[in-house]
Structures are given as structure tokens and as C-alpha cells.
PDB file of C-alpha atoms in Angstrom:
ATOM      1  CA  ASN A  87       6.501 -15.610 -12.487  1.00  0.00           C
ATOM      2  CA  ALA A  88       6.404 -17.294  -9.402  1.00  0.00           C
ATOM      3  CA  GLY A  89       9.324 -15.310  -7.563  1.00  0.00           C
ATOM      4  CA  VAL A  90      10.488 -17.224  -4.789  1.00  0.00           C
ATOM      5  CA  THR A  91       8.710 -20.376  -4.205  1.00  0.00           C
ATOM      6  CA  GLN A  92       9.882 -23.258  -0.887  1.00  0.00           C
ATOM      7  CA  THR A  93       8.802 -26.746  -0.701  1.00  0.00           C
ATOM      8  CA  PRO A  94       7.417 -28.193   1.746  1.00  0.00           C
ATOM      9  CA  LYS A  95       5.121 -25.488   3.442  1.00  0.00           C
ATOM     10  CA  PHE A  96       4.731 -27.601   6.407  1.00  0.00           C
ATOM     11  CA  ARG A  97       6.588 -30.587   7.977  1.00  0.00           C
ATOM     12  CA  VAL A  98       6.670 -32.396  11.155  1.00  0.00           C
ATOM     13  CA  LEU A  99      10.198 -34.683  11.978  1.00  0.00           C
ATOM     14  CA  LYS A 100      11.224 -36.509  14.885  1.00  0.00           C
ATOM     15  CA  THR A 101      14.141 -35.803  16.556  1.00  0.00           C
ATOM     16  CA  GLY A 102      17.537 -37.344  14.582  1.00  0.00           C
ATOM     17  CA  GLN A 103      15.471 -37.455  11.186  1.00  0.00           C
ATOM     18  CA  SER A 104      16.813 -35.480   8.432  1.00  0.00           C
ATOM     19  CA  MET A 105      15.155 -33.512   5.874  1.00  0.00           C
ATOM     20  CA  THR A 106      15.792 -31.318   3.162  1.00  0.00           C
ATOM     21  CA  LEU A 107      14.176 -27.437   2.426  1.00  0.00           C
ATOM     22  CA  LEU A 108      14.322 -26.663  -1.221  1.00  0.00           C
ATOM     23  CA  CYS A 109      13.854 -23.283  -2.342  1.00  0.00           C
ATOM     24  CA  ALA A 110      13.520 -21.822  -5.928  1.00  0.00           C
ATOM     25  CA  GLN A 111      13.633 -18.611  -7.894  1.00  0.00           C
ATOM     26  CA  ASP A 112      12.309 -17.525 -11.286  1.00  0.00           C
ATOM     27  CA  MET A 113      14.058 -14.412 -10.985  1.00  0.00           C
ATOM     28  CA  ASN A 114      17.399 -15.043 -12.200  1.00  0.00           C
ATOM     29  CA  HIS A 115      19.176 -13.792  -8.938  1.00  0.00           C
ATOM     30  CA  GLU A 116      22.601 -13.973  -7.915  1.00  0.00           C
ATOM     31  CA  TYR A 117      21.944 -14.157  -4.281  1.00  0.00           C
ATOM     32  CA  MET A 118      20.023 -16.671  -2.139  1.00  0.00           C
ATOM     33  CA  TYR A 119      19.980 -16.499   1.724  1.00  0.00           C
ATOM     34  CA  TRP A 120      18.314 -19.074   4.317  1.00  0.00           C
ATOM     35  CA  TYR A 121      16.683 -17.373   7.503  1.00  0.00           C
ATOM     36  CA  ARG A 122      15.069 -18.860  10.718  1.00  0.00           C
ATOM     37  CA  GLN A 123      12.381 -16.686  12.419  1.00  0.00           C
ATOM     38  CA  ASP A 124      11.757 -17.227  15.931  1.00  0.00           C
ATOM     39  CA  PRO A 125       9.659 -15.753  18.399  1.00  0.00           C
ATOM     40  CA  GLY A 126      11.029 -12.210  19.826  1.00  0.00           C
ATOM     41  CA  MET A 127      14.258 -12.877  17.651  1.00  0.00           C
ATOM     42  CA  GLY A 128      13.480 -11.645  14.455  1.00  0.00           C
ATOM     43  CA  LEU A 129      15.124 -13.018  11.080  1.00  0.00           C
ATOM     44  CA  ARG A 130      18.255 -14.906  11.521  1.00  0.00           C
ATOM     45  CA  LEU A 131      20.317 -15.423   8.964  1.00  0.00           C
ATOM     46  CA  ILE A 132      21.490 -19.491   8.962  1.00  0.00           C
ATOM     47  CA  HIS A 133      23.226 -19.483   5.273  1.00  0.00           C
ATOM     48  CA  TYR A 134      23.747 -17.947   2.150  1.00  0.00           C
ATOM     49  CA  SER A 135      25.158 -18.149  -1.691  1.00  0.00           C
ATOM     50  CA  VAL A 136      26.399 -15.345  -3.682  1.00  0.00           C
ATOM     51  CA  GLY A 137      26.617 -17.367  -6.614  1.00  0.00           C
ATOM     52  CA  GLU A 138      25.758 -20.543  -7.942  1.00  0.00           C
ATOM     53  CA  GLY A 139      28.846 -23.298  -6.408  1.00  0.00           C
ATOM     54  CA  THR A 140      29.219 -21.000  -3.591  1.00  0.00           C
ATOM     55  CA  THR A 141      28.019 -21.056  -0.007  1.00  0.00           C
ATOM     56  CA  ALA A 142      28.877 -19.316   2.973  1.00  0.00           C
ATOM     57  CA  LYS A 143      27.909 -19.217   6.952  1.00  0.00           C
ATOM     58  CA  GLY A 144      25.681 -16.790   8.271  1.00  0.00           C
ATOM     59  CA  GLU A 145      24.637 -15.638  12.222  1.00  0.00           C
ATOM     60  CA  VAL A 146      23.216 -19.203  13.219  1.00  0.00           C
ATOM     61  CA  PRO A 147      24.763 -22.149  10.651  1.00  0.00           C
ATOM     62  CA  ASP A 148      25.125 -25.155  12.986  1.00  0.00           C
ATOM     63  CA  GLY A 149      23.177 -27.857  12.482  1.00  0.00           C
ATOM     64  CA  TYR A 150      22.287 -26.877   9.186  1.00  0.00           C
ATOM     65  CA  ASN A 151      24.094 -27.493   5.459  1.00  0.00           C
ATOM     66  CA  VAL A 152      23.284 -25.859   2.393  1.00  0.00           C
ATOM     67  CA  SER A 153      24.005 -26.431  -1.652  1.00  0.00           C
ATOM     68  CA  ARG A 154      23.493 -24.669  -4.728  1.00  0.00           C
ATOM     69  CA  LEU A 155      24.391 -26.408  -7.724  1.00  0.00           C
ATOM     70  CA  LYS A 156      22.019 -24.724  -9.588  1.00  0.00           C
ATOM     71  CA  LYS A 157      21.626 -20.395 -10.063  1.00  0.00           C
ATOM     72  CA  GLN A 158      18.048 -20.811  -9.395  1.00  0.00           C
ATOM     73  CA  ASN A 159      18.229 -23.424  -6.598  1.00  0.00           C
ATOM     74  CA  PHE A 160      19.212 -23.616  -2.692  1.00  0.00           C
ATOM     75  CA  LEU A 161      18.693 -26.178  -0.368  1.00  0.00           C
ATOM     76  CA  LEU A 162      18.284 -26.210   3.098  1.00  0.00           C
ATOM     77  CA  GLY A 163      19.566 -29.465   4.977  1.00  0.00           C
ATOM     78  CA  LEU A 164      19.165 -30.598   8.342  1.00  0.00           C
ATOM     79  CA  GLU A 165      21.032 -34.072   8.888  1.00  0.00           C
ATOM     80  CA  SER A 166      19.924 -34.775  12.381  1.00  0.00           C
ATOM     81  CA  ALA A 167      16.858 -33.014  13.505  1.00  0.00           C
ATOM     82  CA  ALA A 168      16.487 -31.337  16.804  1.00  0.00           C
ATOM     83  CA  PRO A 169      13.261 -30.013  18.579  1.00  0.00           C
ATOM     84  CA  SER A 170      15.402 -26.462  18.887  1.00  0.00           C
ATOM     85  CA  GLN A 171      15.237 -26.165  15.281  1.00  0.00           C
ATOM     86  CA  THR A 172      11.409 -25.955  15.533  1.00  0.00           C
ATOM     87  CA  SER A 173      11.136 -22.474  13.494  1.00  0.00           C
ATOM     88  CA  VAL A 174       9.953 -21.035  10.702  1.00  0.00           C
ATOM     89  CA  TYR A 175      12.094 -21.138   7.798  1.00  0.00           C
ATOM     90  CA  PHE A 176      12.476 -18.418   4.850  1.00  0.00           C
ATOM     91  CA  CYS A 177      14.225 -18.260   1.781  1.00  0.00           C
ATOM     92  CA  ALA A 178      14.974 -15.186   0.005  1.00  0.00           C
ATOM     93  CA  SER A 179      16.989 -13.969  -3.153  1.00  0.00           C
ATOM     94  CA  ARG A 180      18.162 -10.705  -4.880  1.00  0.00           C
ATOM     95  CA  LYS A 181      19.954  -9.502  -8.037  1.00  0.00           C
ATOM     96  CA  GLY A 182      23.817  -9.237  -7.989  1.00  0.00           C
ATOM     97  CA  GLY A 183      25.802  -6.017  -9.251  1.00  0.00           C
ATOM     98  CA  ALA A 184      24.547  -2.965  -7.167  1.00  0.00           C
ATOM     99  CA  ARG A 185      24.434  -3.644  -3.431  1.00  0.00           C
ATOM    100  CA  TYR A 186      21.202  -1.913  -2.926  1.00  0.00           C
ATOM    101  CA  ASN A 187      18.558  -4.402  -4.340  1.00  0.00           C
ATOM    102  CA  GLU A 188      16.190  -5.624  -1.734  1.00  0.00           C
ATOM    103  CA  GLN A 189      15.593  -9.214  -1.227  1.00  0.00           C
ATOM    104  CA  PHE A 190      12.582 -11.105  -1.848  1.00  0.00           C
ATOM    105  CA  PHE A 191      10.989 -13.696   0.480  1.00  0.00           C
ATOM    106  CA  GLY A 192       9.357 -16.400   0.004  1.00  0.00           C
ATOM    107  CA  PRO A 193       6.201 -17.820   2.029  1.00  0.00           C
ATOM    108  CA  GLY A 194       7.815 -19.675   4.255  1.00  0.00           C
ATOM    109  CA  THR A 195       8.244 -23.142   5.925  1.00  0.00           C
ATOM    110  CA  ARG A 196       6.915 -24.355   9.234  1.00  0.00           C
ATOM    111  CA  LEU A 197       9.039 -27.149  10.791  1.00  0.00           C
ATOM    112  CA  THR A 198       8.270 -28.651  13.790  1.00  0.00           C
ATOM    113  CA  VAL A 199      11.071 -30.878  15.261  1.00  0.00           C
ATOM    114  CA  LEU A 200       9.217 -33.075  18.171  1.00  0.00           C
TER     115      LEU A 200
ATOM    116  CA  ASP B  71      24.762  -8.803  20.561  1.00  0.00           C
ATOM    117  CA  GLN B  72      21.533  -7.306  19.278  1.00  0.00           C
ATOM    118  CA  GLN B  73      22.979  -4.791  16.489  1.00  0.00           C
ATOM    119  CA  VAL B  74      19.556  -3.837  15.103  1.00  0.00           C
ATOM    120  CA  LYS B  75      16.894  -3.396  18.096  1.00  0.00           C
ATOM    121  CA  GLN B  76      13.061  -2.554  17.502  1.00  0.00           C
ATOM    122  CA  ASN B  77      12.302  -2.020  21.444  1.00  0.00           C
ATOM    123  CA  SER B  78       8.567  -1.638  20.548  1.00  0.00           C
ATOM    124  CA  PRO B  79       6.991  -5.322  20.435  1.00  0.00           C
ATOM    125  CA  SER B  80       3.636  -3.535  19.591  1.00  0.00           C
ATOM    126  CA  LEU B  81       2.112  -0.783  18.327  1.00  0.00           C
ATOM    127  CA  SER B  82      -1.670   0.391  18.370  1.00  0.00           C
ATOM    128  CA  VAL B  83      -2.550   2.979  16.126  1.00  0.00           C
ATOM    129  CA  GLN B  84      -6.059   4.590  14.938  1.00  0.00           C
ATOM    130  CA  GLU B  85      -7.085   4.596  11.643  1.00  0.00           C
ATOM    131  CA  GLY B  86      -5.881   8.031   9.467  1.00  0.00           C
ATOM    132  CA  ARG B  87      -3.375   8.839  12.217  1.00  0.00           C
ATOM    133  CA  ILE B  88       0.410   8.766  12.005  1.00  0.00           C
ATOM    134  CA  SER B  89       1.984   5.301  12.770  1.00  0.00           C
ATOM    135  CA  ILE B  90       5.644   6.067  14.002  1.00  0.00           C
ATOM    136  CA  LEU B  91       8.039   2.469  14.102  1.00  0.00           C
ATOM    137  CA  ASN B  92      11.563   3.043  15.384  1.00  0.00           C
ATOM    138  CA  CYS B  93      14.408   1.028  15.225  1.00  0.00           C
ATOM    139  CA  ASP B  94      18.140   1.484  17.173  1.00  0.00           C
ATOM    140  CA  TYR B  95      21.306   0.117  15.912  1.00  0.00           C
ATOM    141  CA  THR B  96      24.611  -0.462  17.622  1.00  0.00           C
ATOM    142  CA  ASN B  97      26.960  -0.969  14.672  1.00  0.00           C
ATOM    143  CA  SER B  98      28.555   2.114  13.141  1.00  0.00           C
ATOM    144  CA  MET B  99      29.617   0.355   9.876  1.00  0.00           C
ATOM    145  CA  PHE B 100      25.647  -0.005   8.756  1.00  0.00           C
ATOM    146  CA  ASP B 101      25.074   2.355   5.935  1.00  0.00           C
ATOM    147  CA  TYR B 102      22.335   1.037   4.143  1.00  0.00           C
ATOM    148  CA  PHE B 103      18.585   0.538   5.880  1.00  0.00           C
ATOM    149  CA  LEU B 104      15.291  -1.527   5.031  1.00  0.00           C
ATOM    150  CA  TRP B 105      12.165  -1.697   6.533  1.00  0.00           C
ATOM    151  CA  TYR B 106      10.073  -5.184   5.540  1.00  0.00           C
ATOM    152  CA  LYS B 107       6.559  -5.517   6.006  1.00  0.00           C
ATOM    153  CA  LYS B 108       5.240  -9.078   7.174  1.00  0.00           C
ATOM    154  CA  TYR B 109       1.431 -10.592   6.975  1.00  0.00           C
ATOM    155  CA  PRO B 110       0.714 -13.797   8.701  1.00  0.00           C
ATOM    156  CA  ALA B 111       1.638 -16.885   6.628  1.00  0.00           C
ATOM    157  CA  GLU B 112       3.770 -14.830   4.394  1.00  0.00           C
ATOM    158  CA  GLY B 113       7.484 -14.194   3.711  1.00  0.00           C
ATOM    159  CA  PRO B 114       8.503 -10.584   4.579  1.00  0.00           C
ATOM    160  CA  THR B 115       8.202  -7.793   1.660  1.00  0.00           C
ATOM    161  CA  PHE B 116      10.348  -4.828   0.705  1.00  0.00           C
ATOM    162  CA  LEU B 117       8.539  -1.420   1.992  1.00  0.00           C
ATOM    163  CA  ILE B 118      10.930   1.404   1.482  1.00  0.00           C
ATOM    164  CA  SER B 119      15.121   1.915   2.441  1.00  0.00           C
ATOM    165  CA  ILE B 120      17.490   4.530   2.785  1.00  0.00           C
ATOM    166  CA  SER B 121      20.987   4.966   2.307  1.00  0.00           C
ATOM    167  CA  SER B 122      23.250   7.035   5.204  1.00  0.00           C
ATOM    168  CA  ILE B 123      24.127   9.331   2.611  1.00  0.00           C
ATOM    169  CA  LYS B 124      20.402  10.503   2.704  1.00  0.00           C
ATOM    170  CA  ASP B 125      18.440  11.411   6.461  1.00  0.00           C
ATOM    171  CA  LYS B 126      14.985  11.309   4.800  1.00  0.00           C
ATOM    172  CA  ASN B 127      12.949   8.762   2.038  1.00  0.00           C
ATOM    173  CA  GLU B 128       9.295   9.172   1.036  1.00  0.00           C
ATOM    174  CA  ASP B 129       7.293   6.491  -0.926  1.00  0.00           C
ATOM    175  CA  GLY B 130       3.814   7.422  -1.014  1.00  0.00           C
ATOM    176  CA  ARG B 131       2.152   7.315   2.320  1.00  0.00           C
ATOM    177  CA  PHE B 132       5.445   5.436   3.978  1.00  0.00           C
ATOM    178  CA  THR B 133       8.793   8.008   5.123  1.00  0.00           C
ATOM    179  CA  VAL B 134      11.664   7.022   6.391  1.00  0.00           C
ATOM    180  CA  PHE B 135      13.813   8.951   8.626  1.00  0.00           C
ATOM    181  CA  LEU B 136      17.579   8.522   9.557  1.00  0.00           C
ATOM    182  CA  ASN B 137      19.581   9.874  12.338  1.00  0.00           C
ATOM    183  CA  LYS B 138      22.964   8.831  12.049  1.00  0.00           C
ATOM    184  CA  SER B 139      24.270  10.626  15.161  1.00  0.00           C
ATOM    185  CA  ALA B 140      21.837   8.951  17.424  1.00  0.00           C
ATOM    186  CA  LYS B 141      22.238   5.253  15.244  1.00  0.00           C
ATOM    187  CA  HIS B 142      18.444   5.668  14.647  1.00  0.00           C
ATOM    188  CA  LEU B 143      15.765   5.564  12.224  1.00  0.00           C
ATOM    189  CA  SER B 144      12.367   5.793  12.290  1.00  0.00           C
ATOM    190  CA  LEU B 145       9.294   4.405   9.521  1.00  0.00           C
ATOM    191  CA  HIS B 146       6.356   6.932   9.587  1.00  0.00           C
ATOM    192  CA  ILE B 147       2.860   5.662   7.718  1.00  0.00           C
ATOM    193  CA  VAL B 148       0.341   8.727   6.861  1.00  0.00           C
ATOM    194  CA  PRO B 149      -2.522   8.088   6.844  1.00  0.00           C
ATOM    195  CA  SER B 150      -2.445   4.907   8.494  1.00  0.00           C
ATOM    196  CA  GLN B 151      -4.730   2.359   6.826  1.00  0.00           C
ATOM    197  CA  PRO B 152      -6.086  -1.056   8.250  1.00  0.00           C
ATOM    198  CA  GLY B 153      -4.278  -3.119   5.675  1.00  0.00           C
ATOM    199  CA  ASP B 154      -1.078  -1.578   7.131  1.00  0.00           C
ATOM    200  CA  SER B 155      -1.995  -3.985   9.960  1.00  0.00           C
ATOM    201  CA  ALA B 156       1.378  -6.059  10.102  1.00  0.00           C
ATOM    202  CA  VAL B 157       4.565  -6.715  11.379  1.00  0.00           C
ATOM    203  CA  TYR B 158       7.354  -4.205  10.548  1.00  0.00           C
ATOM    204  CA  PHE B 159      11.085  -5.364  10.601  1.00  0.00           C
ATOM    205  CA  CYS B 160      14.088  -3.192   9.971  1.00  0.00           C
ATOM    206  CA  ALA B 161      17.221  -4.466   8.426  1.00  0.00           C
ATOM    207  CA  ALA B 162      20.895  -2.989   7.886  1.00  0.00           C
ATOM    208  CA  SER B 163      23.918  -3.795   5.993  1.00  0.00           C
ATOM    209  CA  ASP B 164      27.487  -2.519   6.027  1.00  0.00           C
ATOM    210  CA  PHE B 165      29.072  -1.951   2.739  1.00  0.00           C
ATOM    211  CA  GLY B 166      31.043  -4.907   1.261  1.00  0.00           C
ATOM    212  CA  ASN B 167      28.687  -7.278   3.523  1.00  0.00           C
ATOM    213  CA  GLU B 168      26.243  -8.990   1.311  1.00  0.00           C
ATOM    214  CA  LYS B 169      23.921  -9.858   4.276  1.00  0.00           C
ATOM    215  CA  LEU B 170      21.335  -7.621   5.988  1.00  0.00           C
ATOM    216  CA  THR B 171      20.869  -7.913  10.002  1.00  0.00           C
ATOM    217  CA  PHE B 172      16.935  -7.807  11.227  1.00  0.00           C
ATOM    218  CA  GLY B 173      15.727  -6.268  14.199  1.00  0.00           C
ATOM    219  CA  THR B 174      12.793  -8.272  16.266  1.00  0.00           C
ATOM    220  CA  GLY B 175      10.036  -6.809  14.741  1.00  0.00           C
ATOM    221  CA  THR B 176       7.192  -4.362  15.909  1.00  0.00           C
ATOM    222  CA  ARG B 177       3.853  -5.974  15.064  1.00  0.00           C
ATOM    223  CA  LEU B 178       1.442  -2.708  14.264  1.00  0.00           C
ATOM    224  CA  THR B 179      -2.223  -2.763  14.563  1.00  0.00           C
ATOM    225  CA  ILE B 180      -4.585  -0.066  13.223  1.00  0.00           C
ATOM    226  CA  ILE B 181      -7.963   0.114  15.223  1.00  0.00           C
ATOM    227  CA  PRO B 182     -10.853   1.283  12.474  1.00  0.00           C
TER     228      PRO B 182
END
């Protein structure tokens, strides 16, 4: 049981390049989330999904797109990377049903945009 | 507008003593609160939670207190151990909302 995994762990991009971050969970969780963590800013929600085929915007969605084609995967895309998107990105998932289920986080992806 | 605030960026505590981490919130609709712990180069891990129908929840060395009238919660760790050195995030959600709002975190350092 690997929990939540994220690919890649590190990436360096040039301004204007695109990339996709992959999040996978093997806990059959309904909900999945993408956050970014910046110094002094805590964790901020980018996009989230309450089920396969559905996505919604979080607090800081601009410049990002997401897809949830399979229940176990949640992809985060950057179409044209900007230096402001340099951050550590965390994916999380949680079980549906009762709302008091905690979120389980992946190990993070450190992205640098030059 | 920071709806969940952790005003102390860092805290140092002697091993064996009590660590108290504080969190304030402004949204009166928040009714469920969680604490997460994060080690460097790892994702946050769930520590303890509390519903607004309670004012205290305990789990071993960890106790969370909620003061709804003051919109304040605190995490007590007793006794503090070196392995407790980490960044602690407070988070909150309101009924019907599938999202968590996180605070900015407090870095706790336990001094041996």
C-alpha cells in the first residue's frame, strides 16, 4: 500500500515550458487535491476533485489545469510555466462519505521555473 | 484575507516540557479543525482533529483545545520529545465545504 505518490520529485523548467505533475493514490479515495506551499504562505489549494471526471477551482487556480480521468489519478498541468510557479506542490486524497476524514498527502514535487 | 492564522512562525521548547501551538480563525462558519505535522522533504501528516461540538480532544501526548467564542484553538504536546521537531499546520473547514483552509505553519524545535 503506497498511499499517495507524486511524480516527479524534482523538476526545473524554463519560463514558457509546459509540464504535467502526476498524483496517484491506491486507497480508493474519492476526493483528491492539489496544493502549493510557499514560504510564509502555508498550503494553498489550487484545484480539487470530488470524484472521477469532476474538478473544481481552489484558492489559486490561475495558470494551472487539472484532470481526473481515473479515480486513482489526479494530474496537474502547467501550460506555460512562470517563475511565480516556483513552489513545492503537494497532492492529497481523502475518503468520501463522512466529511471528517483527514487528507493523506504525497511527498511533494519541488518545481523551479527559471 | 488569511482566514486561519498562526501568528508564531517558530517556537523552541525544552525536551520534556509542554509545547503549546496556537491558531486563530476569522470565519465563524468553520466547524471542524485539524492539525498536521510536516517534516522536511515530506508531505504533511494528520495529527489530531476536533469538531466544533467539542472543546477538547486528546490523543496520547497531543491535546487540542477549541475556544469558539474566541475563535482560537491550541495544540498541546506533553511531554515534548525531539521527534516532535517539525512544522505544524492548523487547518479548518466549514460544513458542506470539501476544502481545508490552512494556516501558515509554526516551526517547533525541541531542544534536548
